Amino acid sequence: MMGGRALAGGVYGDPKFEDLQELPSSTAQCPLAAPRGTHLWEFIRDILIHPELNEGLMKWEDRREGVFKFLRSEAVAQLWGQKKKNSSMTYEKLSRAMRYYYKREILERVDGRRLVYKFGKNSSGWKEEEVLNRNKEL
């Protein structure tokens, strides 16, 4: 936490979001993750696969297809900024970073749907069977 400091959207200092700061680290607990630290797409995945910690930030639109929607985009951006020690993070900056994953086929845009994205063929760890297998290993 950043000393209980409140920002627009109110996630810093809000006790109901404290657990989100402790999402399982993709590098520490996910055998499928890259060893260099948490990437943005992994952070998004981890929020989605831990609904008990999600607090209405994001939701699955179609879990089987990997389609998800941001419900509180600025709050997610603030949490990402906190994780990366960037207090000026906004959803505009976060979404620009997400576009980097399009060419690598880790994330895809869902045409005609605002705030809706899809995990691409080069993403991992979000499918229900992958999550179940990972939980068995932990």
JSON list of C-alpha atoms in Angstrom, two decimals:
[
{"chain": "A", "resi": 1, "resn": "MET", "atom": "CA", "xyz": [0.00, 0.00, 0.00]},
{"chain": "A", "resi": 2, "resn": "MET", "atom": "CA", "xyz": [1.09, 3.56, -0.55]},
{"chain": "A", "resi": 3, "resn": "GLY", "atom": "CA", "xyz": [0.56, 4.83, 2.98]},
{"chain": "A", "resi": 4, "resn": "GLY", "atom": "CA", "xyz": [-3.22, 4.84, 2.60]},
{"chain": "A", "resi": 5, "resn": "ARG", "atom": "CA", "xyz": [-3.08, 7.52, -0.09]},
{"chain": "A", "resi": 6, "resn": "ALA", "atom": "CA", "xyz": [-6.35, 7.90, -1.98]},
{"chain": "A", "resi": 7, "resn": "LEU", "atom": "CA", "xyz": [-6.36, 8.53, -5.72]},
{"chain": "A", "resi": 8, "resn": "ALA", "atom": "CA", "xyz": [-9.21, 9.02, -8.19]},
{"chain": "A", "resi": 9, "resn": "GLY", "atom": "CA", "xyz": [-11.09, 5.74, -8.18]},
{"chain": "A", "resi": 10, "resn": "GLY", "atom": "CA", "xyz": [-10.07, 5.16, -4.58]},
{"chain": "A", "resi": 11, "resn": "VAL", "atom": "CA", "xyz": [-8.10, 1.92, -4.66]},
{"chain": "A", "resi": 12, "resn": "TYR", "atom": "CA", "xyz": [-5.10, 3.11, -2.62]},
{"chain": "A", "resi": 13, "resn": "GLY", "atom": "CA", "xyz": [-6.05, 3.00, 1.02]},
{"chain": "A", "resi": 14, "resn": "ASP", "atom": "CA", "xyz": [-9.26, 1.08, 0.37]},
{"chain": "A", "resi": 15, "resn": "PRO", "atom": "CA", "xyz": [-9.17, -2.04, 2.59]},
{"chain": "A", "resi": 16, "resn": "LYS", "atom": "CA", "xyz": [-11.26, -4.11, 0.20]},
{"chain": "A", "resi": 17, "resn": "PHE", "atom": "CA", "xyz": [-8.43, -3.91, -2.37]},
{"chain": "A", "resi": 18, "resn": "GLU", "atom": "CA", "xyz": [-5.60, -4.86, -0.02]},
{"chain": "A", "resi": 19, "resn": "ASP", "atom": "CA", "xyz": [-5.86, -8.53, -1.01]},
{"chain": "A", "resi": 20, "resn": "LEU", "atom": "CA", "xyz": [-5.36, -7.60, -4.66]},
{"chain": "A", "resi": 21, "resn": "GLN", "atom": "CA", "xyz": [-1.90, -6.34, -3.78]},
{"chain": "A", "resi": 22, "resn": "GLU", "atom": "CA", "xyz": [-1.13, -9.90, -2.76]},
{"chain": "A", "resi": 23, "resn": "LEU", "atom": "CA", "xyz": [-2.26, -11.70, -5.90]},
{"chain": "A", "resi": 24, "resn": "PRO", "atom": "CA", "xyz": [-0.09, -14.76, -6.43]},
{"chain": "A", "resi": 25, "resn": "SER", "atom": "CA", "xyz": [3.00, -13.68, -8.27]},
{"chain": "A", "resi": 26, "resn": "SER", "atom": "CA", "xyz": [3.09, -15.19, -11.71]},
{"chain": "A", "resi": 27, "resn": "THR", "atom": "CA", "xyz": [6.81, -15.77, -11.41]},
{"chain": "A", "resi": 28, "resn": "ALA", "atom": "CA", "xyz": [6.72, -17.29, -7.95]},
{"chain": "A", "resi": 29, "resn": "GLN", "atom": "CA", "xyz": [3.67, -19.52, -8.22]},
{"chain": "A", "resi": 30, "resn": "CYS", "atom": "CA", "xyz": [2.94, -20.04, -11.90]},
{"chain": "A", "resi": 31, "resn": "PRO", "atom": "CA", "xyz": [5.11, -22.58, -13.68]},
{"chain": "A", "resi": 32, "resn": "LEU", "atom": "CA", "xyz": [3.80, -21.23, -17.00]},
{"chain": "A", "resi": 33, "resn": "ALA", "atom": "CA", "xyz": [5.04, -17.69, -16.42]},
{"chain": "A", "resi": 34, "resn": "ALA", "atom": "CA", "xyz": [8.11, -15.95, -17.78]},
{"chain": "A", "resi": 35, "resn": "PRO", "atom": "CA", "xyz": [10.93, -15.64, -15.23]},
{"chain": "A", "resi": 36, "resn": "ARG", "atom": "CA", "xyz": [11.38, -11.85, -15.64]},
{"chain": "A", "resi": 37, "resn": "GLY", "atom": "CA", "xyz": [8.56, -10.67, -13.41]},
{"chain": "A", "resi": 38, "resn": "THR", "atom": "CA", "xyz": [4.91, -9.97, -13.82]},
{"chain": "A", "resi": 39, "resn": "HIS", "atom": "CA", "xyz": [3.85, -8.80, -17.25]},
{"chain": "A", "resi": 40, "resn": "LEU", "atom": "CA", "xyz": [0.68, -6.76, -17.70]},
{"chain": "A", "resi": 41, "resn": "TRP", "atom": "CA", "xyz": [-1.21, -9.61, -19.37]},
{"chain": "A", "resi": 42, "resn": "GLU", "atom": "CA", "xyz": [-0.29, -11.91, -16.46]},
{"chain": "A", "resi": 43, "resn": "PHE", "atom": "CA", "xyz": [-1.49, -9.32, -13.96]},
{"chain": "A", "resi": 44, "resn": "ILE", "atom": "CA", "xyz": [-4.83, -9.13, -15.82]},
{"chain": "A", "resi": 45, "resn": "ARG", "atom": "CA", "xyz": [-5.04, -12.92, -15.96]},
{"chain": "A", "resi": 46, "resn": "ASP", "atom": "CA", "xyz": [-4.34, -13.21, -12.24]},
{"chain": "A", "resi": 47, "resn": "ILE", "atom": "CA", "xyz": [-7.12, -10.75, -11.36]},
{"chain": "A", "resi": 48, "resn": "LEU", "atom": "CA", "xyz": [-9.56, -12.72, -13.52]},
{"chain": "A", "resi": 49, "resn": "ILE", "atom": "CA", "xyz": [-8.65, -16.16, -12.16]},
{"chain": "A", "resi": 50, "resn": "HIS", "atom": "CA", "xyz": [-8.99, -15.01, -8.54]},
{"chain": "A", "resi": 51, "resn": "PRO", "atom": "CA", "xyz": [-12.63, -13.85, -8.43]},
{"chain": "A", "resi": 52, "resn": "GLU", "atom": "CA", "xyz": [-12.58, -13.79, -4.62]},
{"chain": "A", "resi": 53, "resn": "LEU", "atom": "CA", "xyz": [-10.08, -10.92, -4.88]},
{"chain": "A", "resi": 54, "resn": "ASN", "atom": "CA", "xyz": [-11.51, -9.30, -8.00]},
{"chain": "A", "resi": 55, "resn": "GLU", "atom": "CA", "xyz": [-13.97, -6.96, -6.21]},
{"chain": "A", "resi": 56, "resn": "GLY", "atom": "CA", "xyz": [-15.84, -6.13, -9.42]},
{"chain": "A", "resi": 57, "resn": "LEU", "atom": "CA", "xyz": [-12.79, -4.85, -11.30]},
{"chain": "A", "resi": 58, "resn": "MET", "atom": "CA", "xyz": [-13.06, -7.22, -14.25]},
{"chain": "A", "resi": 59, "resn": "LYS", "atom": "CA", "xyz": [-15.22, -10.12, -15.35]},
{"chain": "A", "resi": 60, "resn": "TRP", "atom": "CA", "xyz": [-15.20, -12.99, -17.81]},
{"chain": "A", "resi": 61, "resn": "GLU", "atom": "CA", "xyz": [-17.55, -12.44, -20.73]},
{"chain": "A", "resi": 62, "resn": "ASP", "atom": "CA", "xyz": [-16.78, -15.87, -22.21]},
{"chain": "A", "resi": 63, "resn": "ARG", "atom": "CA", "xyz": [-14.31, -17.87, -20.13]},
{"chain": "A", "resi": 64, "resn": "ARG", "atom": "CA", "xyz": [-13.98, -20.72, -22.65]},
{"chain": "A", "resi": 65, "resn": "GLU", "atom": "CA", "xyz": [-12.94, -18.25, -25.36]},
{"chain": "A", "resi": 66, "resn": "GLY", "atom": "CA", "xyz": [-10.82, -16.10, -23.05]},
{"chain": "A", "resi": 67, "resn": "VAL", "atom": "CA", "xyz": [-12.98, -12.99, -23.48]},
{"chain": "A", "resi": 68, "resn": "PHE", "atom": "CA", "xyz": [-13.00, -10.55, -20.56]},
{"chain": "A", "resi": 69, "resn": "LYS", "atom": "CA", "xyz": [-14.19, -7.05, -19.78]},
{"chain": "A", "resi": 70, "resn": "PHE", "atom": "CA", "xyz": [-12.86, -4.24, -17.61]},
{"chain": "A", "resi": 71, "resn": "LEU", "atom": "CA", "xyz": [-15.58, -3.04, -15.24]},
{"chain": "A", "resi": 72, "resn": "ARG", "atom": "CA", "xyz": [-13.45, -0.53, -13.33]},
{"chain": "A", "resi": 73, "resn": "SER", "atom": "CA", "xyz": [-10.68, 0.26, -15.78]},
{"chain": "A", "resi": 74, "resn": "GLU", "atom": "CA", "xyz": [-9.11, 3.13, -13.85]},
{"chain": "A", "resi": 75, "resn": "ALA", "atom": "CA", "xyz": [-8.99, 1.06, -10.64]},
{"chain": "A", "resi": 76, "resn": "VAL", "atom": "CA", "xyz": [-7.20, -1.76, -12.49]},
{"chain": "A", "resi": 77, "resn": "ALA", "atom": "CA", "xyz": [-4.77, 0.80, -13.94]},
{"chain": "A", "resi": 78, "resn": "GLN", "atom": "CA", "xyz": [-4.05, 2.18, -10.48]},
{"chain": "A", "resi": 79, "resn": "LEU", "atom": "CA", "xyz": [-3.37, -1.31, -9.13]},
{"chain": "A", "resi": 80, "resn": "TRP", "atom": "CA", "xyz": [-1.03, -2.02, -12.05]},
{"chain": "A", "resi": 81, "resn": "GLY", "atom": "CA", "xyz": [0.70, 1.30, -11.41]},
{"chain": "A", "resi": 82, "resn": "GLN", "atom": "CA", "xyz": [1.09, 0.45, -7.75]},
{"chain": "A", "resi": 83, "resn": "LYS", "atom": "CA", "xyz": [2.60, -2.94, -8.62]},
{"chain": "A", "resi": 84, "resn": "LYS", "atom": "CA", "xyz": [5.04, -1.27, -11.03]},
{"chain": "A", "resi": 85, "resn": "LYS", "atom": "CA", "xyz": [5.67, 1.68, -8.68]},
{"chain": "A", "resi": 86, "resn": "ASN", "atom": "CA", "xyz": [4.20, 4.16, -11.15]},
{"chain": "A", "resi": 87, "resn": "SER", "atom": "CA", "xyz": [1.69, 6.36, -9.36]},
{"chain": "A", "resi": 88, "resn": "SER", "atom": "CA", "xyz": [0.76, 8.19, -12.58]},
{"chain": "A", "resi": 89, "resn": "MET", "atom": "CA", "xyz": [-0.62, 5.07, -14.32]},
{"chain": "A", "resi": 90, "resn": "THR", "atom": "CA", "xyz": [-3.95, 5.58, -16.08]},
{"chain": "A", "resi": 91, "resn": "TYR", "atom": "CA", "xyz": [-6.16, 3.29, -18.12]},
{"chain": "A", "resi": 92, "resn": "GLU", "atom": "CA", "xyz": [-5.06, 5.15, -21.24]},
{"chain": "A", "resi": 93, "resn": "LYS", "atom": "CA", "xyz": [-1.44, 4.19, -20.53]},
{"chain": "A", "resi": 94, "resn": "LEU", "atom": "CA", "xyz": [-2.40, 0.65, -19.53]},
{"chain": "A", "resi": 95, "resn": "SER", "atom": "CA", "xyz": [-4.41, 0.10, -22.72]},
{"chain": "A", "resi": 96, "resn": "ARG", "atom": "CA", "xyz": [-1.50, 1.40, -24.80]},
{"chain": "A", "resi": 97, "resn": "ALA", "atom": "CA", "xyz": [0.69, -1.24, -23.16]},
{"chain": "A", "resi": 98, "resn": "MET", "atom": "CA", "xyz": [-1.97, -3.88, -23.87]},
{"chain": "A", "resi": 99, "resn": "ARG", "atom": "CA", "xyz": [-1.83, -3.07, -27.59]},
{"chain": "A", "resi": 100, "resn": "TYR", "atom": "CA", "xyz": [1.80, -4.20, -27.55]},
{"chain": "A", "resi": 101, "resn": "TYR", "atom": "CA", "xyz": [0.50, -7.74, -27.02]},
{"chain": "A", "resi": 102, "resn": "TYR", "atom": "CA", "xyz": [-1.64, -7.77, -30.20]},
{"chain": "A", "resi": 103, "resn": "LYS", "atom": "CA", "xyz": [1.25, -8.47, -32.59]},
{"chain": "A", "resi": 104, "resn": "ARG", "atom": "CA", "xyz": [2.59, -11.15, -30.25]},
{"chain": "A", "resi": 105, "resn": "GLU", "atom": "CA", "xyz": [-0.89, -12.73, -30.16]},
{"chain": "A", "resi": 106, "resn": "ILE", "atom": "CA", "xyz": [-1.06, -12.67, -26.38]},
{"chain": "A", "resi": 107, "resn": "LEU", "atom": "CA", "xyz": [-4.10, -10.38, -26.33]},
{"chain": "A", "resi": 108, "resn": "GLU", "atom": "CA", "xyz": [-6.66, -9.55, -29.00]},
{"chain": "A", "resi": 109, "resn": "ARG", "atom": "CA", "xyz": [-9.10, -6.70, -29.39]},
{"chain": "A", "resi": 110, "resn": "VAL", "atom": "CA", "xyz": [-12.77, -7.60, -29.53]},
{"chain": "A", "resi": 111, "resn": "ASP", "atom": "CA", "xyz": [-14.16, -5.48, -32.37]},
{"chain": "A", "resi": 112, "resn": "GLY", "atom": "CA", "xyz": [-17.04, -3.18, -31.55]},
{"chain": "A", "resi": 113, "resn": "ARG", "atom": "CA", "xyz": [-16.84, -3.78, -27.79]},
{"chain": "A", "resi": 114, "resn": "ARG", "atom": "CA", "xyz": [-15.43, -1.12, -25.53]},
{"chain": "A", "resi": 115, "resn": "LEU", "atom": "CA", "xyz": [-13.20, -2.38, -22.68]},
{"chain": "A", "resi": 116, "resn": "VAL", "atom": "CA", "xyz": [-13.48, -5.98, -23.95]},
{"chain": "A", "resi": 117, "resn": "TYR", "atom": "CA", "xyz": [-10.43, -8.06, -24.83]},
{"chain": "A", "resi": 118, "resn": "LYS", "atom": "CA", "xyz": [-9.53, -11.66, -25.47]},
{"chain": "A", "resi": 119, "resn": "PHE", "atom": "CA", "xyz": [-6.53, -13.77, -24.53]},
{"chain": "A", "resi": 120, "resn": "GLY", "atom": "CA", "xyz": [-4.68, -14.81, -27.67]},
{"chain": "A", "resi": 121, "resn": "LYS", "atom": "CA", "xyz": [-3.12, -18.11, -28.66]},
{"chain": "A", "resi": 122, "resn": "ASN", "atom": "CA", "xyz": [0.24, -17.21, -27.10]},
{"chain": "A", "resi": 123, "resn": "SER", "atom": "CA", "xyz": [-1.16, -16.50, -23.64]},
{"chain": "A", "resi": 124, "resn": "SER", "atom": "CA", "xyz": [-1.32, -19.19, -20.99]},
{"chain": "A", "resi": 125, "resn": "GLY", "atom": "CA", "xyz": [-2.63, -19.95, -17.55]},
{"chain": "A", "resi": 126, "resn": "TRP", "atom": "CA", "xyz": [-6.14, -18.55, -18.00]},
{"chain": "A", "resi": 127, "resn": "LYS", "atom": "CA", "xyz": [-8.04, -21.63, -19.19]},
{"chain": "A", "resi": 128, "resn": "GLU", "atom": "CA", "xyz": [-9.96, -23.41, -16.45]},
{"chain": "A", "resi": 129, "resn": "GLU", "atom": "CA", "xyz": [-8.05, -26.67, -16.93]},
{"chain": "A", "resi": 130, "resn": "GLU", "atom": "CA", "xyz": [-4.71, -24.82, -16.71]},
{"chain": "A", "resi": 131, "resn": "VAL", "atom": "CA", "xyz": [-5.79, -23.09, -13.51]},
{"chain": "A", "resi": 132, "resn": "LEU", "atom": "CA", "xyz": [-6.94, -26.38, -11.98]},
{"chain": "A", "resi": 133, "resn": "ASN", "atom": "CA", "xyz": [-3.68, -28.09, -12.91]},
{"chain": "A", "resi": 134, "resn": "ARG", "atom": "CA", "xyz": [-1.62, -25.20, -11.54]},
{"chain": "A", "resi": 135, "resn": "ASN", "atom": "CA", "xyz": [-3.56, -25.25, -8.26]},
{"chain": "A", "resi": 136, "resn": "LYS", "atom": "CA", "xyz": [-2.88, -28.98, -7.89]},
{"chain": "A", "resi": 137, "resn": "GLU", "atom": "CA", "xyz": [0.85, -28.34, -8.25]},
{"chain": "A", "resi": 138, "resn": "LEU", "atom": "CA", "xyz": [0.90, -25.64, -5.55]}
]
